CSV table of C-alpha atoms and ligand atoms in Angstrom, one decimal:
chain,number,residue,atom,x,y,z
A,1,UNK,CA,79.1,12.3,-217.4
A,2,UNK,CA,78.4,9.4,-215.1
A,3,UNK,CA,79.1,9.3,-211.3
A,4,UNK,CA,81.4,6.4,-210.7
A,5,UNK,CA,82.8,4.7,-207.6
A,6,UNK,CA,86.0,2.6,-207.8
A,7,UNK,CA,86.9,0.4,-204.8
A,8,UNK,CA,90.5,-0.6,-204.7
A,9,UNK,CA,91.4,2.6,-206.6
A,10,UNK,CA,94.9,2.7,-204.9
A,11,UNK,CA,95.8,-0.7,-206.5
A,12,UNK,CA,97.2,-1.7,-209.9
A,13,UNK,CA,94.0,-2.2,-211.9
A,14,UNK,CA,91.9,0.2,-209.9
A,15,UNK,CA,94.5,3.0,-210.3
A,16,UNK,CA,94.5,2.5,-214.1
A,17,UNK,CA,90.7,2.3,-214.2
A,18,UNK,CA,90.4,5.7,-212.4
A,19,UNK,CA,92.7,7.3,-215.0
A,20,UNK,CA,90.7,5.8,-217.9
A,21,UNK,CA,87.4,6.9,-216.5
A,22,UNK,CA,88.7,10.4,-215.9
A,23,UNK,CA,90.0,10.5,-219.5
A,24,UNK,CA,86.5,9.4,-220.6
A,25,UNK,CA,85.0,12.5,-218.8
A,26,UNK,CA,83.4,10.9,-215.7
A,27,UNK,CA,83.2,12.1,-212.1
A,28,UNK,CA,85.1,9.5,-210.1
A,29,UNK,CA,85.4,8.7,-206.4
A,30,UNK,CA,88.2,6.2,-205.4
A,31,UNK,CA,88.5,4.3,-202.1
A,32,UNK,CA,91.4,2.3,-200.9
A,33,UNK,CA,93.6,1.6,-197.8
A,34,UNK,CA,96.2,3.7,-199.6
A,35,UNK,CA,96.7,6.2,-202.5
A,36,UNK,CA,98.3,4.7,-205.7
A,37,UNK,CA,102.0,4.2,-205.0
A,38,UNK,CA,103.0,5.5,-208.4
A,39,UNK,CA,101.9,8.8,-210.1
A,40,UNK,CA,99.1,9.9,-207.9
A,41,UNK,CA,95.4,9.8,-208.8
A,42,UNK,CA,93.2,12.0,-211.0
A,43,UNK,CA,90.1,11.0,-209.0
A,44,UNK,CA,87.7,13.8,-208.1
A,45,UNK,CA,87.4,12.5,-204.6
A,46,UNK,CA,89.5,9.8,-202.8
A,47,UNK,CA,88.7,8.2,-199.5
A,48,UNK,CA,91.6,6.5,-197.7
A,49,UNK,CA,89.8,3.9,-195.6
A,50,UNK,CA,89.2,0.3,-194.8
A,51,UNK,CA,86.3,-1.4,-196.6
A,52,UNK,CA,86.2,-4.1,-194.0
A,53,UNK,CA,84.5,-1.4,-191.9
A,54,UNK,CA,80.8,-1.3,-192.7
A,55,UNK,CA,80.5,2.3,-191.7
A,56,UNK,CA,83.3,3.3,-194.0
A,57,UNK,CA,81.5,1.4,-196.8
A,58,UNK,CA,78.3,3.2,-196.2
A,59,UNK,CA,80.1,6.6,-196.2
A,60,UNK,CA,81.8,5.7,-199.5
A,61,UNK,CA,78.5,4.7,-201.1
A,62,UNK,CA,76.7,7.8,-199.9
A,63,UNK,CA,74.7,8.3,-203.1
A,64,UNK,CA,73.1,6.3,-205.9
A,65,UNK,CA,76.3,5.9,-208.1
A,66,UNK,CA,75.7,5.1,-211.8
A,67,UNK,CA,78.4,2.5,-211.7
A,68,UNK,CA,80.4,0.8,-208.8
A,69,UNK,CA,83.6,-1.1,-209.7
A,70,UNK,CA,84.7,-3.5,-206.8
A,71,UNK,CA,88.4,-4.3,-207.2
A,72,UNK,CA,89.5,-4.2,-203.6
A,73,UNK,CA,90.9,-7.5,-202.4
A,74,UNK,CA,93.7,-9.0,-200.3
A,75,UNK,CA,95.7,-9.9,-203.3
A,76,UNK,CA,99.2,-11.0,-204.6
A,77,UNK,CA,101.1,-13.2,-206.9
A,78,UNK,CA,102.1,-16.9,-206.4
A,79,UNK,CA,104.5,-16.0,-203.5
A,80,UNK,CA,101.5,-14.5,-201.6
A,81,UNK,CA,98.4,-16.7,-202.5
A,82,UNK,CA,99.9,-20.1,-203.1
A,83,UNK,CA,102.0,-20.7,-200.0
A,84,UNK,CA,99.0,-21.2,-197.7
A,85,UNK,CA,100.5,-18.9,-195.1
A,86,UNK,CA,98.0,-16.0,-195.8
A,87,UNK,CA,94.8,-18.1,-196.5
A,88,UNK,CA,92.9,-17.0,-193.4
A,89,UNK,CA,93.7,-13.3,-193.9
A,90,UNK,CA,92.8,-13.5,-197.6
A,91,UNK,CA,89.5,-15.2,-197.1
A,92,UNK,CA,88.5,-13.0,-194.1
A,93,UNK,CA,89.5,-9.7,-195.6
A,94,UNK,CA,88.1,-10.1,-199.1
A,95,UNK,CA,84.9,-11.8,-198.1
A,96,UNK,CA,84.2,-9.0,-195.5
A,97,UNK,CA,84.9,-6.3,-198.1
A,98,UNK,CA,82.4,-7.9,-200.6
A,99,UNK,CA,79.7,-8.4,-197.9
A,100,UNK,CA,80.0,-4.8,-196.8
A,101,UNK,CA,80.1,-3.3,-200.3
A,102,UNK,CA,77.0,-5.1,-201.5
A,103,UNK,CA,75.1,-4.2,-198.4
A,104,UNK,CA,76.0,-0.5,-198.8
A,105,UNK,CA,75.1,-0.6,-202.6
A,106,UNK,CA,71.7,-2.2,-201.8
A,107,UNK,CA,70.9,0.5,-199.2
A,108,UNK,CA,71.6,3.2,-201.8
A,109,UNK,CA,69.8,1.3,-204.6
A,110,UNK,CA,72.9,1.3,-206.8
A,111,UNK,CA,71.7,-0.4,-210.0
A,112,UNK,CA,75.0,-1.5,-211.7
A,113,UNK,CA,78.0,-3.2,-209.9
A,114,UNK,CA,81.1,-4.7,-211.4
A,115,UNK,CA,83.0,-7.4,-209.5
A,116,UNK,CA,86.6,-8.5,-210.3
A,117,UNK,CA,86.8,-12.3,-210.0
A,118,UNK,CA,89.7,-14.4,-211.2
A,119,UNK,CA,90.8,-17.4,-213.3
A,120,UNK,CA,91.8,-18.9,-209.9
A,121,UNK,CA,88.2,-20.1,-209.5
A,122,UNK,CA,88.7,-22.9,-212.1
A,123,UNK,CA,89.0,-26.5,-211.0
A,124,UNK,CA,92.6,-27.6,-210.6
A,125,UNK,CA,92.0,-30.9,-212.4
A,126,UNK,CA,91.2,-29.0,-215.6
A,127,UNK,CA,94.6,-27.3,-215.4
A,128,UNK,CA,97.0,-30.2,-215.1
A,129,UNK,CA,98.2,-29.9,-218.8
A,130,UNK,CA,100.7,-27.2,-219.8
A,131,UNK,CA,99.4,-27.4,-223.4
A,132,UNK,CA,95.6,-27.8,-223.1
A,133,UNK,CA,94.2,-26.3,-219.9
A,134,UNK,CA,90.4,-25.9,-219.8
A,135,UNK,CA,89.2,-22.5,-218.5
A,136,UNK,CA,85.8,-22.2,-220.2
A,137,UNK,CA,83.3,-20.3,-218.0
A,138,UNK,CA,80.8,-23.3,-217.9
A,139,UNK,CA,83.5,-25.6,-216.4
A,140,UNK,CA,83.7,-23.7,-213.0
A,141,UNK,CA,81.4,-26.4,-211.4
A,142,UNK,CA,81.8,-28.9,-209.8
A,143,UNK,CA,84.2,-26.5,-208.1
A,144,UNK,CA,87.7,-27.3,-207.0
A,145,UNK,CA,90.0,-24.2,-207.1
A,146,UNK,CA,93.6,-24.8,-206.1
A,147,UNK,CA,93.8,-21.9,-203.6
A,148,UNK,CA,91.6,-20.4,-200.9
A,149,UNK,CA,92.0,-17.1,-202.8
A,150,UNK,CA,90.1,-18.9,-205.6
A,151,UNK,CA,87.4,-20.2,-203.2
A,152,UNK,CA,86.8,-16.8,-201.8
A,153,UNK,CA,86.4,-15.4,-205.4
A,154,UNK,CA,83.9,-18.2,-206.1
A,155,UNK,CA,81.9,-17.5,-203.0
A,156,UNK,CA,81.9,-13.8,-203.8
A,157,UNK,CA,80.8,-14.4,-207.5
A,158,UNK,CA,77.8,-16.2,-206.0
A,159,UNK,CA,77.2,-13.4,-203.5
A,160,UNK,CA,77.1,-10.8,-206.3
A,161,UNK,CA,74.8,-13.0,-208.4
A,162,UNK,CA,72.5,-13.5,-205.5
A,163,UNK,CA,72.3,-9.7,-204.8
A,164,UNK,CA,71.6,-9.3,-208.6
A,165,UNK,CA,68.7,-11.8,-208.4
A,166,UNK,CA,67.2,-10.7,-205.1
A,167,UNK,CA,67.8,-6.9,-205.2
A,168,UNK,CA,67.4,-5.9,-208.8
A,169,UNK,CA,71.1,-4.9,-209.4
A,170,UNK,CA,72.7,-5.4,-212.7
A,171,UNK,CA,75.8,-7.4,-211.7
A,172,UNK,CA,78.8,-7.8,-214.0
A,173,UNK,CA,81.6,-10.3,-213.2
A,174,UNK,CA,84.9,-10.6,-214.9
A,175,UNK,CA,87.3,-13.5,-214.4
A,176,UNK,CA,90.6,-11.8,-214.9
A,177,UNK,CA,93.6,-13.9,-216.1
A,178,UNK,CA,97.0,-12.5,-215.0
A,179,UNK,CA,96.8,-8.8,-215.7
A,180,UNK,CA,100.1,-7.0,-216.0
A,181,UNK,CA,101.6,-3.6,-216.9
A,182,UNK,CA,103.4,-0.5,-215.4
A,183,UNK,CA,102.5,0.8,-212.0
A,184,UNK,CA,101.8,-2.7,-210.5
A,185,UNK,CA,103.5,-4.6,-207.7
A,186,UNK,CA,107.1,-5.5,-208.8
A,187,UNK,CA,109.3,-5.8,-205.7
A,188,UNK,CA,107.2,-6.2,-202.6
A,189,UNK,CA,106.4,-9.9,-202.4
A,190,UNK,CA,103.0,-9.5,-204.1
A,191,UNK,CA,104.3,-9.2,-207.7
A,192,UNK,CA,103.2,-11.6,-210.4
A,193,UNK,CA,105.3,-13.4,-212.9
A,194,UNK,CA,105.6,-10.7,-215.6
A,195,UNK,CA,106.7,-8.0,-213.2
A,196,UNK,CA,109.0,-10.4,-211.3
A,197,UNK,CA,110.7,-11.6,-214.5
A,198,UNK,CA,111.1,-8.0,-215.7
A,199,UNK,CA,112.8,-7.1,-212.4
A,200,UNK,CA,115.1,-10.2,-212.5
A,201,UNK,CA,116.1,-9.5,-216.1
A,202,UNK,CA,116.6,-5.8,-215.4
A,203,UNK,CA,118.9,-6.6,-212.5
A,204,UNK,CA,120.8,-9.4,-214.4
A,205,UNK,CA,124.1,-8.7,-216.2
A,206,UNK,CA,124.2,-9.6,-219.9
A,207,UNK,CA,125.0,-13.3,-219.8
A,208,UNK,CA,123.9,-13.6,-216.2
A,209,UNK,CA,121.4,-15.8,-214.4
A,210,UNK,CA,117.7,-15.5,-213.7
A,211,UNK,CA,115.9,-17.7,-211.2
A,212,UNK,CA,112.5,-19.3,-212.1
A,213,UNK,CA,110.3,-21.1,-209.6
A,214,UNK,CA,109.6,-24.8,-210.6
A,215,UNK,CA,110.7,-26.3,-213.9
A,216,UNK,CA,109.7,-23.3,-215.9
A,217,UNK,CA,107.3,-25.4,-218.1
A,218,UNK,CA,104.2,-24.2,-216.3
A,219,UNK,CA,102.1,-22.2,-218.7
A,220,UNK,CA,100.0,-19.0,-218.5
A,221,UNK,CA,98.5,-16.3,-220.6
A,222,UNK,CA,99.1,-12.7,-219.6
A,223,UNK,CA,96.8,-9.7,-220.3
A,224,UNK,CA,98.1,-6.1,-220.7
A,225,UNK,CA,96.3,-3.6,-218.5
A,226,UNK,CA,94.9,-1.5,-221.4
A,227,UNK,CA,93.0,-4.4,-222.8
A,228,UNK,CA,91.8,-5.4,-219.3
A,229,UNK,CA,90.2,-2.0,-218.9
A,230,UNK,CA,88.7,-2.1,-222.3
A,231,UNK,CA,87.1,-5.5,-221.6
A,232,UNK,CA,86.0,-4.3,-218.1
A,233,UNK,CA,84.1,-1.3,-219.5
A,234,UNK,CA,82.6,-3.2,-222.4
A,235,UNK,CA,81.3,-5.9,-220.0
A,236,UNK,CA,80.0,-3.4,-217.5
A,237,UNK,CA,78.0,-1.6,-220.1
A,238,UNK,CA,76.7,-4.8,-221.7
A,239,UNK,CA,73.6,-6.7,-220.8
A,240,UNK,CA,75.4,-9.9,-220.0
A,241,UNK,CA,74.9,-10.9,-216.3
A,242,UNK,CA,77.1,-14.1,-215.9
A,243,UNK,CA,80.9,-14.4,-215.2
A,244,UNK,CA,83.1,-13.9,-218.3
A,245,UNK,CA,86.8,-14.5,-218.8
A,246,UNK,CA,88.9,-11.4,-219.5
A,247,UNK,CA,92.3,-12.6,-220.5
A,248,UNK,CA,94.6,-13.4,-223.4
A,249,UNK,CA,94.6,-16.6,-225.4
A,250,UNK,CA,98.4,-16.3,-226.1
A,251,UNK,CA,99.9,-19.0,-223.8
A,252,UNK,CA,103.6,-19.1,-222.9
A,253,UNK,CA,105.6,-21.2,-220.4
A,254,UNK,CA,107.4,-19.2,-217.7
A,255,UNK,CA,110.8,-20.0,-219.4
A,256,UNK,CA,109.4,-18.6,-222.7
A,257,UNK,CA,108.3,-15.5,-220.7
A,258,UNK,CA,111.9,-15.1,-219.5
A,259,UNK,CA,113.1,-15.4,-223.1
A,260,UNK,CA,110.6,-12.8,-224.3
A,261,UNK,CA,111.6,-10.3,-221.6
A,262,UNK,CA,115.3,-11.0,-222.3
A,263,UNK,CA,114.7,-10.2,-226.0
A,264,UNK,CA,112.9,-7.0,-225.1
A,265,UNK,CA,115.9,-6.1,-222.8
A,266,UNK,CA,118.5,-7.0,-225.4
A,267,UNK,CA,120.2,-9.3,-222.9
A,268,UNK,CA,121.3,-13.0,-222.9
A,269,UNK,CA,120.3,-14.7,-219.7
A,270,UNK,CA,120.6,-18.2,-218.3
A,271,UNK,CA,117.7,-19.7,-216.4
A,272,UNK,CA,118.2,-21.5,-213.0
A,273,UNK,CA,115.2,-23.5,-211.8
A,274,UNK,CA,114.6,-23.3,-208.1
A,275,UNK,CA,111.9,-24.7,-205.8
A,276,UNK,CA,109.0,-22.2,-205.2
A,277,UNK,CA,105.2,-21.9,-205.3
A,278,UNK,CA,103.8,-22.4,-208.8
A,279,UNK,CA,100.0,-22.8,-208.8
A,280,UNK,CA,98.4,-24.9,-211.5
A,281,UNK,CA,100.5,-26.4,-214.4
A,282,UNK,CA,98.7,-24.7,-217.2
A,283,UNK,CA,96.2,-21.8,-217.5
A,284,UNK,CA,94.9,-19.9,-220.5
A,285,UNK,CA,91.9,-17.7,-221.1
A,286,UNK,CA,89.1,-19.2,-223.3
A,287,UNK,CA,87.6,-16.3,-225.1
A,288,UNK,CA,84.7,-18.0,-226.9
A,289,UNK,CA,82.1,-16.5,-224.5
A,290,UNK,CA,83.5,-12.9,-224.5
A,291,UNK,CA,83.6,-12.9,-228.3
A,292,UNK,CA,80.1,-14.1,-228.6
A,293,UNK,CA,78.5,-11.7,-225.9
A,294,UNK,CA,80.6,-8.6,-226.5
A,295,UNK,CA,81.8,-9.1,-230.1
A,296,UNK,CA,85.3,-8.2,-228.8
A,297,UNK,CA,88.3,-10.0,-227.2
A,298,UNK,CA,91.8,-9.0,-226.3
A,299,UNK,CA,94.2,-9.3,-229.3
A,300,UNK,CA,97.4,-7.5,-228.5
A,301,UNK,CA,100.6,-9.6,-228.6
A,302,UNK,CA,102.2,-10.3,-225.3
A,303,UNK,CA,105.5,-8.7,-226.6
A,304,UNK,CA,103.9,-5.3,-226.8
A,305,UNK,CA,102.8,-5.2,-223.2
A,306,UNK,CA,106.1,-6.6,-222.0
A,307,UNK,CA,107.9,-3.7,-223.8
A,308,UNK,CA,106.0,-1.1,-221.8
A,309,UNK,CA,106.3,-3.0,-218.6
A,310,UNK,CA,110.0,-3.8,-218.9
A,311,UNK,CA,110.8,-0.1,-219.7
A,312,UNK,CA,108.9,1.0,-216.5
A,313,UNK,CA,110.5,-1.6,-214.2
A,314,UNK,CA,114.0,-1.2,-215.7
A,315,UNK,CA,113.7,2.5,-215.0
A,316,UNK,CA,112.9,1.8,-211.3
A,317,UNK,CA,115.8,-0.7,-211.0
A,318,UNK,CA,118.2,2.0,-212.4
A,319,UNK,CA,116.8,4.6,-210.1
A,320,UNK,CA,117.2,2.3,-207.1
A,321,UNK,CA,120.7,1.5,-208.1
A,322,UNK,CA,121.5,5.3,-208.3
A,323,UNK,CA,119.9,6.0,-204.9
A,324,UNK,CA,122.0,3.4,-203.2
B,401,LIG,P1,96.0,-4.8,-206.1
B,401,LIG,O1,96.5,-5.5,-204.9
B,401,LIG,O2,97.0,-3.9,-206.8
B,401,LIG,O3,94.7,-3.9,-205.8
B,401,LIG,C1,93.8,-4.3,-204.7
B,401,LIG,C2,93.6,-3.0,-203.9
B,401,LIG,O4,92.7,-3.4,-202.9
B,401,LIG,C3,94.9,-2.6,-203.2
B,401,LIG,O5,95.3,-1.3,-203.5
B,401,LIG,C4,94.6,-2.7,-201.7
B,401,LIG,O6,95.1,-1.7,-200.9
B,401,LIG,C5,93.1,-2.6,-201.7
B,401,LIG,N1,92.5,-3.2,-200.5
B,401,LIG,C6,92.8,-4.4,-199.9
B,401,LIG,N2,92.1,-4.5,-198.8
B,401,LIG,C7,91.4,-3.4,-198.6
B,401,LIG,C8,90.5,-2.9,-197.6
B,401,LIG,N3,90.3,-3.6,-196.5
B,401,LIG,N4,90.0,-1.7,-197.8
B,401,LIG,C9,90.2,-0.9,-198.8
B,401,LIG,N5,91.1,-1.3,-199.9
B,401,LIG,C10,91.6,-2.5,-199.7
B,401,LIG,O7,95.5,-5.9,-207.1
B,401,LIG,P2,95.0,-5.7,-208.6
B,401,LIG,O8,96.0,-6.5,-209.4
B,401,LIG,O9,94.8,-4.3,-209.0
B,401,LIG,O10,93.6,-6.5,-208.6
B,401,LIG,C11,92.4,-5.9,-208.6
B,401,LIG,C12,91.3,-6.9,-208.5
B,401,LIG,O11,91.3,-7.8,-209.6
B,401,LIG,C13,91.4,-7.8,-207.2
B,401,LIG,O12,90.1,-8.1,-206.8
B,401,LIG,C14,92.0,-9.0,-207.7
B,401,LIG,O13,91.7,-10.2,-206.9
B,401,LIG,C15,91.4,-9.1,-209.1
B,401,LIG,N6,92.3,-9.9,-210.1
B,401,LIG,C16,93.5,-9.4,-210.5
B,401,LIG,C17,94.3,-10.1,-211.3
B,401,LIG,C18,95.6,-9.6,-211.8
B,401,LIG,O14,96.3,-10.3,-212.6
B,401,LIG,N7,96.1,-8.5,-211.4
B,401,LIG,C19,93.9,-11.4,-211.8
B,401,LIG,C20,92.7,-11.9,-211.3
B,401,LIG,C21,91.9,-11.1,-210.5
């Protein structure tokens, strides 16, 4: 049984990670501004607190944990990170968290730290094609992310790598590509495309209309939460110390995503394209590196994850309608 600290344990990925680590038999402390919104937490200990506060960070890292997973960030979907309206907050909050966390880990001589980076670090000029975007790990530099969220992630990747070099920590960095699943943001302005599309389809009548931001041809690959956790744990316990993509290689356009969700729901829907933030034109995980260093890569079809996620969101939509 390992002693494990999960930062951002009240969030979507962190909440699921705590459940997985508990199922695997570990002792787990979670830290977040809030408890998970859905279904509570099985953590052995949970600190509700602000990781921007260095004293709180030191209190959270009060012993030499075997593993620290750093997932806390000021975070959201396109409606939150691509409008520009939240850039100062995003950069200030997330960078402060990462600076504090690493300092607290160094003081306690924590030897193994995981950092959740993002596909948003890749240069925008490599993602102008909807069919052949390039997101190979060694193309990150010269850097030119399309959002300040991506720039902060890149800065923090370098910060973790520097602490690894200078303070003898084993640092593991994943570049997550669009993770989705039940118990994530779906209706609060921070939701991402899969959850937003599930909600819109669940609320639509059969034959009704669903709005899509942009022309609907922008492409992405989406990773189901279970495979995200599997990749995270495999990477953390590997000996590979450079950033690695954790994502799916199954790329779809947003219009295709709507069609997939509509098929899962058993509804016919019409798509109406409206102006809205879109991010880059195309993005897909390149899994060459993860395959070669871990001998593993995500393989589950998108449809399987959408079935679980649609069922969960449709249940909430029905419940909201009943409560009204
Ligand atoms: P999330 O927003 O659900 O979780 C982040 C958590 O961090 C939230 O619960 C939030 O309350 C917490 N947090 C924010 N500021 C804090 C603070 N000052 N003190 C304490 N807690 C604070 O997001 P998520 O989808 O679970 O993402 C987890 C990590 O993975 C983030 O670092 C995110 O940038 C990264 N990531 C996620 C995706 C994805 O598709 N979900 C993709 C790429 C990278």
